[in-house]
Amino acid sequence: MFKKQRHTAEEYVQGILNHDRILLSKAITLVESKLSSDDKIAEFILEKILPFTGQSLRIGITGVPGAGKSTFIESFGKHLTSLGKKVAVLSIDPTSQRTNGSILGDKTRMEELANDPNAFIRPSASGNTLGGVHSKTRETMLLCEAAGFDIILIETVGVGQSETNVKGIVDFFLLLMLAGAGDELQGIKRGIMEMADTIIINKADGDNVKKCEIAKREYQNALHMFPPAANGWYPKVLTTSALNKSGLNEIWKVIGEFEIVTKESGHFYSNRQGQNLRWMHDVISYYLHYSFFNHGSVKEQINYVENQVKIGSVSAIKAAKSMIGLFM
Amino acid sequence: MFKKQRHTAEEYVQGILNHDRILLSKAITLVESKLSSDDKIAEFILEKILPFTGQSLRIGITGVPGAGKSTFIESFGKHLTSLGKKVAVLSIDPTSQRTNGSILGDKTRMEELANDPNAFIRPSASGNTLGGVHSKTRETMLLCEAAGFDIILIETVGVGQSETNVKGIVDFFLLLMLAGAGDELQGIKRGIMEMADTIIINKADGDNVKKCEIAKREYQNALHMFPPAANGWYPKVLTTSALNKSGLNEIWKVIGEFEIVTKESGHFYSNRQGQNLRWMHDVISYYLHYSFFNHGSVKEQINYVENQVKIGSVSAIKAAKSMIGLFM
């Protein structure tokens, strides 16, 4: 048997702070590890790098399959590195656990960005790990920040639960759409639209430019009918052609404007504080539920009880109380 | 000291099933009671009446203050009783716990409906009771169903958390708006728009009719840009004048259409099953969190730890683990 080469916790920390990508990658693997033996070292690393996190701008990007997310992220990422930024791309693909990692996939679909020395692309492990999909992504994000990345792009597929989780860890949320809303809307999860800080109509090239301009106006009108977000920011609508690399600077300008406005109002910081707090409560909640649902008698009876409740033959309250009774 | 007259649990059950409003009212008071001595009898009553619940149509109604909710509910309620329906109105006012009950207030502001023998108006207790605001309202709703009410209208003020909770217990969700969206939107909580099965533009009377028609078209266009709900229902937009009692039958027709469509697709039933299940999980979650946050050491340290997490001097995961360690 080969003995896998391991580093000490301190070596990981120093490596990350020295912007060493190989050690960064290995540390992310440790954080994502399901081995409890890796937990302690991962926790040590995270606590050590914590003071060096938080300086990046965290951007969530979502959109239905077909909206051109990969091309957009590649073009936008290249645009950012051309401005001297260091960009980390974390993509959350709920299907990646089935295909057992899409690292190759990610690197292939964003080849140019993957070869950019100022970019770092990493699929983020999904699945039922501690605190849900977002907890590991959040930790990975912190590691990337400590490793000197200025901008973290977090990509999700726009059709599941992960968007809500990503919204809970980013500063700014981009929604990628196409012109010809009717059909593609079917794929978008209700509620995602109201999370967006900016909607981008992609593929505004060739014959499609006019359609995109119409879609832009329609979205602007639609958003106008919706209440403003808590931060007072009115979502913008922009068009882009990720293919022709047009509109990218406008998007970056809007994000800059958002950063200034919300930093001046203080919302940028209070949002992050609230996210930290919710994260803690999510983890607490996860542990409480984990120990409840893995309790012997609860585990045995929960399916039966759930069915009784669903069909209404026992009230939810009585059922809940009886399960809690088993647990306590 | 006077001895308060009490009934046996069986008397409450029989009274409710015989459509006795006085016993219904008293049973609701028991359910809402914070005395643990009332818990057992309330639970008994609920289990007994459970087989006689579920036959009503449950309608949530919300809108900002000023949208004319009281007048609308009074007119709509009268319209329904004129069709031979028995209507219960439960209003959730988060402020009512401060003013210590708005029973008189509710009856005054819906005087005509309050005097209708086929209507029953009851403010629903708010506050941090078991499972949050909606749990008691849900139980009250069940009691009203067992007491023979065909339609339950549940009213909230449209600016807080209660809407999400109400959405979780009703079949159909109405949002009351006014023409001249810009200003009033400020008061509406983001996300509520996407919960609505129908938006009603109220006060379409006098000089305001034309403005309401414009607003109607604008909302229709806006909703068209948003993805359809899981049940496949496209939200409708209607105008009404609760004052002139116009448009009420159109609203009732849309609700009827919704009922037919979702019953045929089965979504009506699966939605209720899902609601039951979530209710159970909410209660379980409530108990778990209650025992956690009331644990001696947790209670002592939580504020300090929360602050540390907010300012980022300890990671959320480490903080959560240490709190869980105290609890376990």
mmCIF file of N, CA and C in Angstrom, chain A residues 171-272:
data_model
loop_
_atom_site.group_PDB
_atom_site.id
_atom_site.type_symbol
_atom_site.label_atom_id
_atom_site.label_comp_id
_atom_site.label_asym_id
_atom_site.label_seq_id
_atom_site.Cartn_x
_atom_site.Cartn_y
_atom_site.Cartn_z
ATOM 1 N N ASP A 171 -22.506 38.182 -1.981
ATOM 2 C CA ASP A 171 -22.846 39.598 -1.841
ATOM 3 C C ASP A 171 -23.804 40.038 -2.942
ATOM 4 N N PHE A 172 -23.661 39.407 -4.098
ATOM 5 C CA PHE A 172 -24.350 39.874 -5.303
ATOM 6 C C PHE A 172 -24.805 38.654 -6.074
ATOM 7 N N PHE A 173 -26.031 38.727 -6.606
ATOM 8 C CA PHE A 173 -26.596 37.544 -7.248
ATOM 9 C C PHE A 173 -27.013 37.872 -8.680
ATOM 10 N N LEU A 174 -26.400 37.162 -9.625
ATOM 11 C CA LEU A 174 -26.666 37.378 -11.054
ATOM 12 C C LEU A 174 -27.554 36.259 -11.589
ATOM 13 N N LEU A 175 -28.579 36.632 -12.347
ATOM 14 C CA LEU A 175 -29.415 35.614 -12.982
ATOM 15 C C LEU A 175 -29.277 35.735 -14.496
ATOM 16 N N LEU A 176 -28.870 34.652 -15.113
ATOM 17 C CA LEU A 176 -28.678 34.640 -16.564
ATOM 18 C C LEU A 176 -29.942 34.129 -17.252
ATOM 19 N N MET A 177 -30.474 34.913 -18.172
ATOM 20 C CA MET A 177 -31.689 34.508 -18.872
ATOM 21 C C MET A 177 -31.454 34.602 -20.373
ATOM 22 N N LEU A 178 -32.452 34.126 -21.120
ATOM 23 C CA LEU A 178 -32.407 34.271 -22.569
ATOM 24 C C LEU A 178 -33.621 35.073 -23.006
ATOM 25 N N ALA A 179 -33.545 35.643 -24.194
ATOM 26 C CA ALA A 179 -34.734 36.275 -24.765
ATOM 27 C C ALA A 179 -35.720 35.172 -25.106
ATOM 28 N N GLY A 180 -37.001 35.518 -25.172
ATOM 29 C CA GLY A 180 -38.021 34.515 -25.458
ATOM 30 C C GLY A 180 -38.377 33.794 -24.190
ATOM 31 N N ALA A 181 -38.787 34.635 -23.216
ATOM 32 C CA ALA A 181 -38.917 34.167 -21.841
ATOM 33 C C ALA A 181 -39.843 32.968 -21.677
ATOM 34 N N GLY A 182 -40.962 33.005 -22.329
ATOM 35 C CA GLY A 182 -42.024 32.012 -22.114
ATOM 36 C C GLY A 182 -41.515 30.599 -21.862
ATOM 37 N N ASP A 183 -40.714 30.091 -22.785
ATOM 38 C CA ASP A 183 -40.326 28.690 -22.692
ATOM 39 C C ASP A 183 -39.328 28.424 -21.578
ATOM 40 N N GLU A 184 -38.297 29.240 -21.526
ATOM 41 C CA GLU A 184 -37.217 28.933 -20.589
ATOM 42 C C GLU A 184 -37.650 29.129 -19.147
ATOM 43 N N LEU A 185 -38.671 29.979 -18.950
ATOM 44 C CA LEU A 185 -39.126 30.219 -17.591
ATOM 45 C C LEU A 185 -39.583 28.937 -16.923
ATOM 46 N N GLN A 186 -40.063 28.015 -17.732
ATOM 47 C CA GLN A 186 -40.520 26.732 -17.193
ATOM 48 C C GLN A 186 -39.426 26.073 -16.352
ATOM 49 N N GLY A 187 -38.180 26.319 -16.757
ATOM 50 C CA GLY A 187 -37.090 25.626 -16.071
ATOM 51 C C GLY A 187 -36.616 26.314 -14.809
ATOM 52 N N ILE A 188 -36.944 27.592 -14.678
ATOM 53 C CA ILE A 188 -36.450 28.366 -13.539
ATOM 54 C C ILE A 188 -37.346 28.148 -12.325
ATOM 55 N N LYS A 189 -36.742 28.024 -11.188
ATOM 56 C CA LYS A 189 -37.522 27.825 -9.984
ATOM 57 C C LYS A 189 -38.155 29.135 -9.547
ATOM 58 N N ARG A 190 -39.416 29.070 -9.206
ATOM 59 C CA ARG A 190 -40.132 30.237 -8.734
ATOM 60 C C ARG A 190 -39.414 30.815 -7.508
ATOM 61 N N GLY A 191 -39.263 32.104 -7.498
ATOM 62 C CA GLY A 191 -38.622 32.731 -6.353
ATOM 63 C C GLY A 191 -37.198 33.182 -6.657
ATOM 64 N N ILE A 192 -36.605 32.545 -7.673
ATOM 65 C CA ILE A 192 -35.219 32.889 -8.002
ATOM 66 C C ILE A 192 -35.127 34.298 -8.573
ATOM 67 N N MET A 193 -36.154 34.641 -9.372
ATOM 68 C CA MET A 193 -36.169 35.972 -9.982
ATOM 69 C C MET A 193 -36.052 37.064 -8.915
ATOM 70 N N GLU A 194 -36.731 36.868 -7.811
ATOM 71 C CA GLU A 194 -36.725 37.907 -6.781
ATOM 72 C C GLU A 194 -35.427 37.941 -5.987
ATOM 73 N N MET A 195 -34.584 36.938 -6.208
ATOM 74 C CA MET A 195 -33.284 36.942 -5.530
ATOM 75 C C MET A 195 -32.255 37.748 -6.314
ATOM 76 N N ALA A 196 -32.524 37.947 -7.603
ATOM 77 C CA ALA A 196 -31.500 38.500 -8.487
ATOM 78 C C ALA A 196 -31.224 39.966 -8.197
ATOM 79 N N ASP A 197 -29.947 40.318 -8.107
ATOM 80 C CA ASP A 197 -29.554 41.722 -8.032
ATOM 81 C C ASP A 197 -29.410 42.298 -9.435
ATOM 82 N N THR A 198 -29.143 41.429 -10.377
ATOM 83 C CA THR A 198 -29.115 41.840 -11.776
ATOM 84 C C THR A 198 -29.510 40.660 -12.654
ATOM 85 N N ILE A 199 -30.336 40.954 -13.657
ATOM 86 C CA ILE A 199 -30.692 39.928 -14.640
ATOM 87 C C ILE A 199 -29.913 40.226 -15.914
ATOM 88 N N ILE A 200 -29.289 39.203 -16.448
ATOM 89 C CA ILE A 200 -28.532 39.383 -17.682
ATOM 90 C C ILE A 200 -29.180 38.558 -18.785
ATOM 91 N N ILE A 201 -29.521 39.228 -19.885
ATOM 92 C CA ILE A 201 -30.051 38.490 -21.033
ATOM 93 C C ILE A 201 -28.850 38.143 -21.902
ATOM 94 N N ASN A 202 -28.552 36.882 -21.948
ATOM 95 C CA ASN A 202 -27.367 36.426 -22.673
ATOM 96 C C ASN A 202 -27.699 36.118 -24.137
ATOM 97 N N LYS A 203 -26.668 35.919 -24.893
ATOM 98 C CA LYS A 203 -26.769 35.594 -26.326
ATOM 99 C C LYS A 203 -27.345 36.749 -27.148
ATOM 100 N N ALA A 204 -26.991 37.984 -26.734
ATOM 101 C CA ALA A 204 -27.413 39.149 -27.513
ATOM 102 C C ALA A 204 -26.424 39.322 -28.662
ATOM 103 N N ASP A 205 -26.496 38.426 -29.619
ATOM 104 C CA ASP A 205 -25.609 38.524 -30.779
ATOM 105 C C ASP A 205 -26.372 38.138 -32.044
ATOM 106 N N GLY A 206 -25.863 38.579 -33.172
ATOM 107 C CA GLY A 206 -26.483 38.251 -34.469
ATOM 108 C C GLY A 206 -27.935 38.683 -34.539
ATOM 109 N N ASP A 207 -28.756 37.786 -35.039
ATOM 110 C CA ASP A 207 -30.183 38.081 -35.206
ATOM 111 C C ASP A 207 -30.910 38.259 -33.886
ATOM 112 N N ASN A 208 -30.234 37.890 -32.821
ATOM 113 C CA ASN A 208 -30.899 37.822 -31.518
ATOM 114 C C ASN A 208 -30.877 39.149 -30.763
ATOM 115 N N VAL A 209 -30.088 40.116 -31.265
ATOM 116 C CA VAL A 209 -29.893 41.370 -30.528
ATOM 117 C C VAL A 209 -31.214 42.069 -30.244
ATOM 118 N N LYS A 210 -32.052 42.155 -31.269
ATOM 119 C CA LYS A 210 -33.307 42.882 -31.113
ATOM 120 C C LYS A 210 -34.223 42.200 -30.100
ATOM 121 N N LYS A 211 -34.297 40.899 -30.212
ATOM 122 C CA LYS A 211 -35.126 40.130 -29.272
ATOM 123 C C LYS A 211 -34.648 40.340 -27.830
ATOM 124 N N CYS A 212 -33.327 40.420 -27.675
ATOM 125 C CA CYS A 212 -32.774 40.621 -26.333
ATOM 126 C C CYS A 212 -33.134 41.999 -25.785
ATOM 127 N N GLU A 213 -33.136 42.999 -26.677
ATOM 128 C CA GLU A 213 -33.489 44.347 -26.231
ATOM 129 C C GLU A 213 -34.953 44.383 -25.776
ATOM 130 N N ILE A 214 -35.799 43.675 -26.506
ATOM 131 C CA ILE A 214 -37.218 43.615 -26.128
ATOM 132 C C ILE A 214 -37.355 42.902 -24.774
ATOM 133 N N ALA A 215 -36.668 41.781 -24.653
ATOM 134 C CA ALA A 215 -36.718 41.026 -23.395
ATOM 135 C C ALA A 215 -36.233 41.891 -22.242
ATOM 136 N N LYS A 216 -35.180 42.659 -22.496
ATOM 137 C CA LYS A 216 -34.625 43.539 -21.474
ATOM 138 C C LYS A 216 -35.697 44.513 -20.960
ATOM 139 N N ARG A 217 -36.399 45.143 -21.926
ATOM 140 C CA ARG A 217 -37.449 46.086 -21.527
ATOM 141 C C ARG A 217 -38.549 45.391 -20.742
ATOM 142 N N GLU A 218 -38.906 44.186 -21.208
ATOM 143 C CA GLU A 218 -39.970 43.448 -20.516
ATOM 144 C C GLU A 218 -39.573 43.105 -19.080
ATOM 145 N N TYR A 219 -38.329 42.669 -18.923
ATOM 146 C CA TYR A 219 -37.873 42.348 -17.563
ATOM 147 C C TYR A 219 -37.798 43.599 -16.699
ATOM 148 N N GLN A 220 -37.356 44.696 -17.315
ATOM 149 C CA GLN A 220 -37.294 45.944 -16.553
ATOM 150 C C GLN A 220 -38.682 46.328 -16.042
ATOM 151 N N ASN A 221 -39.667 46.237 -16.950
ATOM 152 C CA ASN A 221 -41.031 46.560 -16.537
ATOM 153 C C ASN A 221 -41.522 45.622 -15.449
ATOM 154 N N ALA A 222 -41.211 44.355 -15.634
ATOM 155 C CA ALA A 222 -41.672 43.356 -14.664
ATOM 156 C C ALA A 222 -41.062 43.621 -13.291
ATOM 157 N N LEU A 223 -39.751 43.880 -13.274
ATOM 158 C CA LEU A 223 -39.066 44.089 -11.995
ATOM 159 C C LEU A 223 -39.564 45.352 -11.308
ATOM 160 N N HIS A 224 -39.959 46.308 -12.129
ATOM 161 C CA HIS A 224 -40.475 47.556 -11.596
ATOM 162 C C HIS A 224 -41.743 47.330 -10.768
ATOM 163 N N MET A 225 -42.458 46.255 -11.091
ATOM 164 C CA MET A 225 -43.707 45.974 -10.376
ATOM 165 C C MET A 225 -43.462 45.237 -9.064
ATOM 166 N N PHE A 226 -42.210 44.875 -8.852
ATOM 167 C CA PHE A 226 -41.928 44.091 -7.648
ATOM 168 C C PHE A 226 -41.256 44.950 -6.591
ATOM 169 N N PRO A 227 -41.498 44.625 -5.351
ATOM 170 C CA PRO A 227 -40.938 45.463 -4.283
ATOM 171 C C PRO A 227 -39.411 45.422 -4.258
ATOM 172 N N PRO A 228 -38.784 46.497 -3.836
ATOM 173 C CA PRO A 228 -37.323 46.541 -3.777
ATOM 174 C C PRO A 228 -36.805 45.609 -2.683
ATOM 175 N N ALA A 229 -35.566 45.202 -2.826
ATOM 176 C CA ALA A 229 -34.959 44.328 -1.823
ATOM 177 C C ALA A 229 -34.689 45.110 -0.553
ATOM 178 N N ALA A 230 -34.373 44.383 0.497
ATOM 179 C CA ALA A 230 -34.122 45.003 1.803
ATOM 180 C C ALA A 230 -32.971 46.006 1.739
ATOM 181 N N ASN A 231 -32.030 45.780 0.827
ATOM 182 C CA ASN A 231 -30.883 46.679 0.732
ATOM 183 C C ASN A 231 -31.182 47.932 -0.081
ATOM 184 N N GLY A 232 -32.418 48.042 -0.587
ATOM 185 C CA GLY A 232 -32.802 49.234 -1.323
ATOM 186 C C GLY A 232 -32.323 49.240 -2.768
ATOM 187 N N TRP A 233 -31.693 48.172 -3.191
ATOM 188 C CA TRP A 233 -31.149 48.082 -4.550
ATOM 189 C C TRP A 233 -32.234 47.657 -5.528
ATOM 190 N N TYR A 234 -32.381 48.411 -6.615
ATOM 191 C CA TYR A 234 -33.317 47.995 -7.654
ATOM 192 C C TYR A 234 -32.570 47.151 -8.674
ATOM 193 N N PRO A 235 -32.991 45.922 -8.875
ATOM 194 C CA PRO A 235 -32.289 45.039 -9.801
ATOM 195 C C PRO A 235 -32.198 45.666 -11.195
ATOM 196 N N LYS A 236 -31.025 45.513 -11.802
ATOM 197 C CA LYS A 236 -30.816 46.018 -13.158
ATOM 198 C C LYS A 236 -31.026 44.884 -14.160
ATOM 199 N N VAL A 237 -31.284 45.259 -15.396
ATOM 200 C CA VAL A 237 -31.356 44.266 -16.461
ATOM 201 C C VAL A 237 -30.366 44.675 -17.545
ATOM 202 N N LEU A 238 -29.493 43.767 -17.933
ATOM 203 C CA LEU A 238 -28.473 44.059 -18.935
ATOM 204 C C LEU A 238 -28.473 42.966 -19.994
ATOM 205 N N THR A 239 -27.959 43.308 -21.168
ATOM 206 C CA THR A 239 -27.784 42.267 -22.182
ATOM 207 C C THR A 239 -26.288 42.038 -22.386
ATOM 208 N N THR A 240 -25.978 40.836 -22.813
ATOM 209 C CA THR A 240 -24.572 40.522 -23.069
ATOM 210 C C THR A 240 -24.479 39.478 -24.171
ATOM 211 N N SER A 241 -23.350 39.473 -24.827
ATOM 212 C CA SER A 241 -23.031 38.330 -25.659
ATOM 213 C C SER A 241 -21.724 37.763 -25.118
ATOM 214 N N ALA A 242 -21.865 36.675 -24.397
ATOM 215 C CA ALA A 242 -20.667 36.056 -23.825
ATOM 216 C C ALA A 242 -19.765 35.592 -24.967
ATOM 217 N N LEU A 243 -20.407 35.220 -26.063
ATOM 218 C CA LEU A 243 -19.668 34.752 -27.241
ATOM 219 C C LEU A 243 -18.796 35.872 -27.812
ATOM 220 N N ASN A 244 -19.422 37.053 -28.034
ATOM 221 C CA ASN A 244 -18.690 38.187 -28.599
ATOM 222 C C ASN A 244 -18.009 39.034 -27.523
ATOM 223 N N LYS A 245 -18.163 38.606 -26.286
ATOM 224 C CA LYS A 245 -17.578 39.345 -25.159
ATOM 225 C C LYS A 245 -18.066 40.798 -25.100
ATOM 226 N N SER A 246 -19.326 41.003 -25.421
ATOM 227 C CA SER A 246 -19.869 42.361 -25.330
ATOM 228 C C SER A 246 -20.740 42.486 -24.088
ATOM 229 N N GLY A 247 -20.759 43.689 -23.543
ATOM 230 C CA GLY A 247 -21.594 43.948 -22.369
ATOM 231 C C GLY A 247 -20.953 43.549 -21.053
ATOM 232 N N LEU A 248 -19.751 42.979 -21.121
ATOM 233 C CA LEU A 248 -19.126 42.475 -19.890
ATOM 234 C C LEU A 248 -18.715 43.614 -18.967
ATOM 235 N N ASN A 249 -18.211 44.686 -19.568
ATOM 236 C CA ASN A 249 -17.760 45.789 -18.732
ATOM 237 C C ASN A 249 -18.930 46.490 -18.050
ATOM 238 N N GLU A 250 -20.076 46.544 -18.758
ATOM 239 C CA GLU A 250 -21.279 47.136 -18.163
ATOM 240 C C GLU A 250 -21.691 46.342 -16.921
ATOM 241 N N ILE A 251 -21.596 45.022 -17.027
ATOM 242 C CA ILE A 251 -21.967 44.178 -15.887
ATOM 243 C C ILE A 251 -21.031 44.456 -14.708
ATOM 244 N N TRP A 252 -19.757 44.533 -15.023
ATOM 245 C CA TRP A 252 -18.779 44.795 -13.969
ATOM 246 C C TRP A 252 -18.998 46.167 -13.333
ATOM 247 N N LYS A 253 -19.413 47.136 -14.146
ATOM 248 C CA LYS A 253 -19.701 48.477 -13.635
ATOM 249 C C LYS A 253 -20.900 48.457 -12.679
ATOM 250 N N VAL A 254 -21.933 47.717 -13.064
ATOM 251 C CA VAL A 254 -23.122 47.624 -12.210
ATOM 252 C C VAL A 254 -22.771 46.977 -10.875
ATOM 253 N N ILE A 255 -21.938 45.941 -10.933
ATOM 254 C CA ILE A 255 -21.530 45.280 -9.690
ATOM 255 C C ILE A 255 -20.739 46.252 -8.810
ATOM 256 N N GLY A 256 -19.881 47.056 -9.464
ATOM 257 C CA GLY A 256 -19.121 48.058 -8.726
ATOM 258 C C GLY A 256 -20.028 49.081 -8.069
ATOM 259 N N GLU A 257 -21.050 49.491 -8.814
ATOM 260 C CA GLU A 257 -22.022 50.453 -8.298
ATOM 261 C C GLU A 257 -22.739 49.868 -7.077
ATOM 262 N N PHE A 258 -23.133 48.601 -7.223
ATOM 263 C CA PHE A 258 -23.796 47.895 -6.117
ATOM 264 C C PHE A 258 -22.901 47.884 -4.878
ATOM 265 N N GLU A 259 -21.633 47.582 -5.105
ATOM 266 C CA GLU A 259 -20.699 47.498 -3.980
ATOM 267 C C GLU A 259 -20.597 48.850 -3.264
ATOM 268 N N ILE A 260 -20.469 49.918 -4.054
ATOM 269 C CA ILE A 260 -20.352 51.250 -3.451
ATOM 270 C C ILE A 260 -21.606 51.599 -2.657
ATOM 271 N N VAL A 261 -22.759 51.435 -3.305
ATOM 272 C CA VAL A 261 -24.025 51.809 -2.667
ATOM 273 C C VAL A 261 -24.247 51.034 -1.371
ATOM 274 N N THR A 262 -24.032 49.708 -1.425
ATOM 275 C CA THR A 262 -24.343 48.910 -0.232
ATOM 276 C C THR A 262 -23.266 49.037 0.845
ATOM 277 N N LYS A 263 -22.041 49.386 0.432
ATOM 278 C CA LYS A 263 -21.024 49.623 1.453
ATOM 279 C C LYS A 263 -21.284 50.954 2.146
ATOM 280 N N GLU A 264 -21.738 51.944 1.358
ATOM 281 C CA GLU A 264 -22.054 53.239 1.963
ATOM 282 C C GLU A 264 -23.221 53.129 2.930
ATOM 283 N N SER A 265 -24.239 52.371 2.525
ATOM 284 C CA SER A 265 -25.417 52.235 3.390
ATOM 285 C C SER A 265 -25.144 51.274 4.545
ATOM 286 N N GLY A 266 -24.040 50.545 4.445
ATOM 287 C CA GLY A 266 -23.726 49.581 5.503
ATOM 288 C C GLY A 266 -24.370 48.221 5.285
ATOM 289 N N HIS A 267 -25.227 48.133 4.269
ATOM 290 C CA HIS A 267 -25.933 46.872 4.066
ATOM 291 C C HIS A 267 -24.996 45.743 3.663
ATOM 292 N N PHE A 268 -23.958 46.091 2.934
ATOM 293 C CA PHE A 268 -22.979 45.094 2.518
ATOM 294 C C PHE A 268 -22.459 44.323 3.727
ATOM 295 N N TYR A 269 -22.132 45.074 4.769
ATOM 296 C CA TYR A 269 -21.548 44.456 5.965
ATOM 297 C C TYR A 269 -22.600 43.763 6.827
ATOM 298 N N SER A 270 -23.759 44.414 6.966
ATOM 299 C CA SER A 270 -24.791 43.787 7.805
ATOM 300 C C SER A 270 -25.299 42.508 7.133
ATOM 301 N N ASN A 271 -25.303 42.503 5.816
ATOM 302 C CA ASN A 271 -25.697 41.290 5.086
ATOM 303 C C ASN A 271 -24.731 40.151 5.403
ATOM 304 N N ARG A 272 -23.448 40.455 5.377
ATOM 305 C CA ARG A 272 -22.466 39.408 5.682
ATOM 306 C C ARG A 272 -22.571 38.943 7.133
#
